[in-house]
Amino acid sequence: MQLSGYTDKMHTSLESGVAQYKLSFDDAELDISALVGKPIELTFSQQIQCSACGSMTKKSYSQGYCWPCANSLARCDLCIMRPETCHYYQGTCREPEWGESYCFSPHIVYIANTSGIKVGITRKTNTPSRWIDQGALSALPILEVNTRLDSGRIEKTLKSFVSDKTNWRKMLMNEVKPAELIPNKAILLGEIPSLINELSAKPLSDDVINIDYPVIKYPTKVVSLSFDKTPVISGILNGIKGQYLLLDCGVLNIRKFSSYHLTISA
Ligand SMILES: [Zn+2]
């Protein structure tokens, strides 16, 4: 089996509690979960094509864009990483129309157990993919709001009580203790009653989502692989977690190499 094309982050879904992964090559999709346990080889052909404008770029910026697009697209702006800094109301959004559809839509504030309990936000339509992308073992939505800015304001306030970061090495080695999300949710909500009121944030039910990953062996130490240093990467695919392929020779963050032209052989 061989497939070639410009790739993207892995497309994910949850089926019977297990994360499913598809690797895209232009128009084709490969069920890469099915290759766990098998030898694979990935080759980078030294071509990167901006996923927005389609021009060739020597280097990838903001995970898959050329330099001009990374500096002009709203989705590459800092406010996407830090939603509490949304500047739409100042009239300075890079692409107001895009912002209206992307940021002015229902957003969820959640807690998840990735390498410990963390708080995060996502568009309502992006669950459960958001949690799979982060390698969460479990996730619990806590509040729904109408805009990305509002979710960012809540997240920023909750950062005083809980982390917003994942220790990705621990996540990949599966050095993660089980966590009780429901009692933690109750504690966090108890810290911010006035903000919930001010933003008319809607409390969500206590439905914990548990996620298993297609992994037969976790790494005992994390070695990061990169197509920029090693254009041909081959090994046994021991599993997939987050946006990482866990190979016997190291881990590969597929998302980081969005827009790279790759060939996979298995
Ligand atoms: Zn571009």
Coordinates of C-alpha atoms and ligand atoms in Angstrom, one line a residue:
M1 CA 0.0 0.0 0.0
Q2 CA 1.3 3.5 -0.9
L3 CA -0.3 6.9 -0.8
S4 CA 1.1 10.3 -1.5
G5 CA -0.1 13.9 -1.2
Y6 CA -0.1 17.0 0.9
T7 CA -1.1 16.1 4.4
D8 CA -3.1 17.7 7.2
K9 CA -3.6 17.1 10.9
M10 CA -5.2 13.6 11.4
H11 CA -8.9 13.6 11.3
T12 CA -10.3 12.1 14.4
S13 CA -13.6 10.6 15.7
L14 CA -14.7 8.5 18.6
E15 CA -16.2 5.1 18.1
S16 CA -17.4 3.0 21.1
G17 CA -15.0 5.0 23.3
V18 CA -11.9 4.4 21.1
A19 CA -10.2 7.2 19.1
Q20 CA -10.2 6.7 15.3
Y21 CA -7.6 8.3 13.1
K22 CA -7.6 9.1 9.4
L23 CA -4.5 10.5 7.7
S24 CA -5.3 12.7 4.6
F25 CA -3.3 12.9 1.4
D26 CA -4.9 15.5 -0.8
D27 CA -8.3 14.0 -1.5
A28 CA -7.6 10.4 -0.2
E29 CA -7.9 9.3 3.4
L30 CA -6.0 6.5 5.0
D31 CA -7.4 4.6 8.1
I32 CA -4.1 4.8 9.9
S33 CA -5.5 3.3 13.1
A34 CA -5.6 0.0 11.1
L35 CA -1.8 0.1 10.7
V36 CA -1.0 0.0 14.4
G37 CA 1.4 -2.9 15.1
K38 CA 2.7 -2.8 11.5
P39 CA 5.9 -1.4 9.9
I40 CA 5.3 1.9 8.0
E41 CA 7.6 4.3 6.1
L42 CA 6.9 8.0 5.7
T43 CA 8.9 10.1 3.1
F44 CA 8.9 13.9 2.9
S45 CA 9.5 15.0 -0.7
Q46 CA 10.8 18.5 0.4
Q47 CA 7.7 20.2 -0.8
I48 CA 5.4 22.3 1.4
Q49 CA 2.2 23.9 0.0
C50 CA 0.4 26.6 1.9
S51 CA -3.0 25.2 2.9
A52 CA -4.7 28.6 2.4
C53 CA -3.3 30.1 -0.8
G54 CA -1.7 27.0 -2.4
S55 CA 1.6 28.6 -3.0
M56 CA 4.8 26.7 -2.4
T57 CA 6.7 27.7 0.8
K58 CA 10.2 26.7 1.9
K59 CA 9.1 26.8 5.6
S60 CA 5.8 26.1 7.2
Y61 CA 4.4 28.8 9.5
S62 CA 1.5 28.4 12.0
Q63 CA 1.3 24.7 11.1
G64 CA 0.8 24.7 7.4
Y65 CA 0.9 28.3 6.0
C66 CA 3.2 30.5 4.0
W67 CA 4.7 33.6 5.6
P68 CA 2.2 36.1 4.0
C69 CA -0.8 34.0 5.0
A70 CA 0.5 33.4 8.5
N71 CA 0.6 37.2 8.8
S72 CA -2.7 38.0 7.2
L73 CA -5.2 35.3 8.2
A74 CA -7.3 35.7 11.3
R75 CA -6.9 31.9 12.1
C76 CA -3.1 32.5 12.4
D77 CA -3.5 35.5 14.8
L78 CA -2.4 35.3 18.4
C79 CA -6.0 35.8 19.6
I80 CA -6.8 32.2 18.4
M81 CA -4.2 30.9 20.9
R82 CA -5.3 33.4 23.5
P83 CA -9.0 33.9 23.0
E84 CA -9.4 36.4 25.8
T85 CA -7.4 38.8 23.6
C86 CA -10.1 38.8 20.9
H87 CA -9.9 42.3 19.3
Y88 CA -12.9 42.2 17.0
Y89 CA -14.7 44.9 18.9
Q90 CA -11.8 47.3 18.3
G91 CA -12.4 46.9 14.6
T92 CA -9.0 45.2 14.1
C93 CA -9.9 41.6 13.3
R94 CA -7.8 40.5 10.4
E95 CA -10.8 39.0 8.6
P96 CA -14.0 40.2 10.3
E97 CA -16.3 37.9 8.2
W98 CA -14.3 34.8 9.1
G99 CA -14.2 35.9 12.7
E100 CA -18.0 36.2 12.8
S101 CA -18.5 32.6 11.6
Y102 CA -15.6 31.1 13.6
C103 CA -15.5 33.1 16.9
F104 CA -19.1 34.2 17.2
S105 CA -20.4 30.7 17.6
P106 CA -21.2 28.5 20.6
H107 CA -18.0 27.6 22.5
I108 CA -17.5 25.1 25.3
V109 CA -15.3 25.5 28.4
Y110 CA -14.1 22.0 29.5
I111 CA -11.8 20.2 31.8
A112 CA -9.9 17.2 30.6
N113 CA -7.3 14.8 32.0
T114 CA -4.4 14.9 29.5
S115 CA -1.3 14.7 31.8
G116 CA -3.4 15.8 34.8
I117 CA -6.5 18.0 34.9
K118 CA -6.4 21.0 32.6
V119 CA -9.0 23.6 31.5
G120 CA -9.6 24.4 27.9
I121 CA -12.0 25.8 25.4
T122 CA -13.2 24.7 22.0
R123 CA -15.9 25.4 19.4
K124 CA -19.0 23.3 20.3
T125 CA -18.8 21.6 16.9
N126 CA -15.2 20.6 17.5
T127 CA -15.9 18.0 20.2
P128 CA -14.8 15.3 20.7
S129 CA -11.9 15.9 18.2
R130 CA -10.4 18.6 20.4
W131 CA -10.0 16.2 23.3
I132 CA -8.6 13.4 21.1
D133 CA -6.1 15.9 19.5
Q134 CA -4.9 16.6 23.1
G135 CA -4.6 13.0 24.0
A136 CA -7.1 13.4 26.9
L137 CA -8.1 10.2 28.7
S138 CA -11.3 11.9 29.8
A139 CA -13.1 15.2 29.3
L140 CA -16.0 17.0 30.8
P141 CA -17.7 20.1 29.3
I142 CA -18.5 22.6 32.0
L143 CA -20.0 25.7 30.5
E144 CA -21.4 26.8 27.1
V145 CA -21.1 30.5 26.0
N146 CA -21.9 32.3 22.8
T147 CA -18.5 33.5 21.7
R148 CA -14.8 32.6 21.7
L149 CA -14.0 35.7 23.7
D150 CA -16.4 34.7 26.5
S151 CA -14.9 31.2 26.6
G152 CA -11.5 32.8 26.8
R153 CA -12.5 35.0 29.7
I154 CA -13.7 32.1 31.7
E155 CA -10.6 30.0 30.8
K156 CA -8.3 32.8 31.9
T157 CA -10.1 33.1 35.2
L158 CA -10.0 29.4 35.8
K159 CA -6.3 29.3 35.1
S160 CA -5.8 30.6 38.7
F161 CA -7.2 27.3 39.9
V162 CA -6.2 24.7 37.4
S163 CA -3.5 24.3 34.7
D164 CA -4.3 25.0 31.0
K165 CA -1.2 23.1 29.8
T166 CA -0.4 19.5 28.9
N167 CA 2.9 17.9 29.7
W168 CA 3.0 16.2 26.3
R169 CA 5.9 13.9 27.2
K170 CA 3.8 12.4 30.1
M171 CA 0.8 12.3 27.9
L172 CA 2.7 10.3 25.3
M173 CA 4.3 7.9 27.8
N174 CA 0.8 7.5 29.4
E175 CA 2.1 8.5 32.8
V176 CA -1.3 9.8 33.7
K177 CA -3.3 9.1 36.9
P178 CA -7.0 8.7 36.7
A179 CA -8.8 12.0 37.6
E180 CA -12.2 12.7 39.1
L181 CA -13.6 15.4 36.8
I182 CA -17.1 15.8 38.2
P183 CA -16.0 17.0 41.7
N184 CA -13.4 19.2 40.1
K185 CA -16.0 20.8 37.9
A186 CA -18.1 21.6 40.9
I187 CA -15.2 23.2 42.7
L188 CA -14.3 25.3 39.7
L189 CA -17.8 26.5 39.1
G190 CA -18.0 27.5 42.7
E191 CA -15.0 29.9 42.1
I192 CA -16.7 31.9 39.4
P193 CA -20.4 32.5 40.0
S194 CA -20.3 36.2 39.1
L195 CA -18.5 35.6 35.8
I196 CA -21.0 32.9 34.9
N197 CA -23.8 35.3 35.7
E198 CA -22.2 38.2 33.8
L199 CA -21.7 36.1 30.6
S200 CA -24.9 34.2 30.9
A201 CA -22.9 31.0 30.6
K202 CA -25.0 27.8 30.4
P203 CA -24.0 25.0 32.8
L204 CA -23.7 21.6 31.1
S205 CA -24.6 18.2 32.4
D206 CA -22.1 15.9 34.1
D207 CA -21.4 13.7 31.1
V208 CA -17.8 12.5 31.3
I209 CA -16.3 11.4 27.9
N210 CA -13.7 8.6 28.3
I211 CA -11.3 8.0 25.4
D212 CA -9.1 5.0 24.7
Y213 CA -6.3 5.2 22.1
P214 CA -5.1 2.6 19.6
V215 CA -1.8 1.9 21.3
I216 CA -0.1 -1.4 21.8
K217 CA 3.1 0.0 23.4
Y218 CA 3.8 3.4 24.9
P219 CA 7.3 4.9 24.7
T220 CA 9.4 4.7 27.9
K221 CA 11.3 7.8 26.7
V222 CA 10.2 10.4 24.2
V223 CA 12.3 11.0 21.1
S224 CA 10.9 13.6 18.7
L225 CA 11.1 12.9 15.0
S226 CA 11.1 15.6 12.4
F227 CA 10.8 15.5 8.6
D228 CA 13.0 18.7 8.5
K229 CA 15.9 16.7 9.9
T230 CA 15.0 13.2 8.7
P231 CA 13.1 13.1 5.4
V232 CA 12.5 9.3 5.6
I233 CA 11.1 8.0 8.8
S234 CA 10.4 4.3 9.2
G235 CA 9.5 2.0 12.0
I236 CA 6.8 -0.1 13.7
L237 CA 3.7 1.9 14.5
N238 CA 3.2 1.2 18.1
G239 CA 0.2 3.4 18.5
I240 CA -1.5 6.8 18.0
K241 CA -2.3 9.3 20.7
G242 CA -3.2 13.0 20.4
Q243 CA -1.8 14.0 17.0
Y244 CA 1.2 11.8 17.5
L245 CA 2.3 8.6 15.7
L246 CA 4.1 6.5 18.3
L247 CA 6.8 4.7 16.3
D248 CA 9.4 2.3 17.8
C249 CA 12.1 4.8 16.8
G250 CA 10.4 8.0 18.2
V251 CA 7.2 10.1 18.1
L252 CA 6.0 12.1 15.2
N253 CA 3.7 15.1 15.7
I254 CA 1.6 14.9 12.5
R255 CA -0.1 18.3 13.0
K256 CA 3.3 20.0 13.0
F257 CA 3.9 18.8 9.5
S258 CA 0.5 19.9 8.0
S259 CA 0.9 20.9 4.3
Y260 CA 4.1 18.8 3.9
H261 CA 4.1 16.5 0.8
L262 CA 4.4 12.9 2.2
T263 CA 4.3 9.4 0.9
I264 CA 3.3 6.6 3.2
S265 CA 4.2 2.9 2.5
A266 CA 2.9 0.0 4.6
Ligands
ZN1 ZN -0.3 31.2 1.7

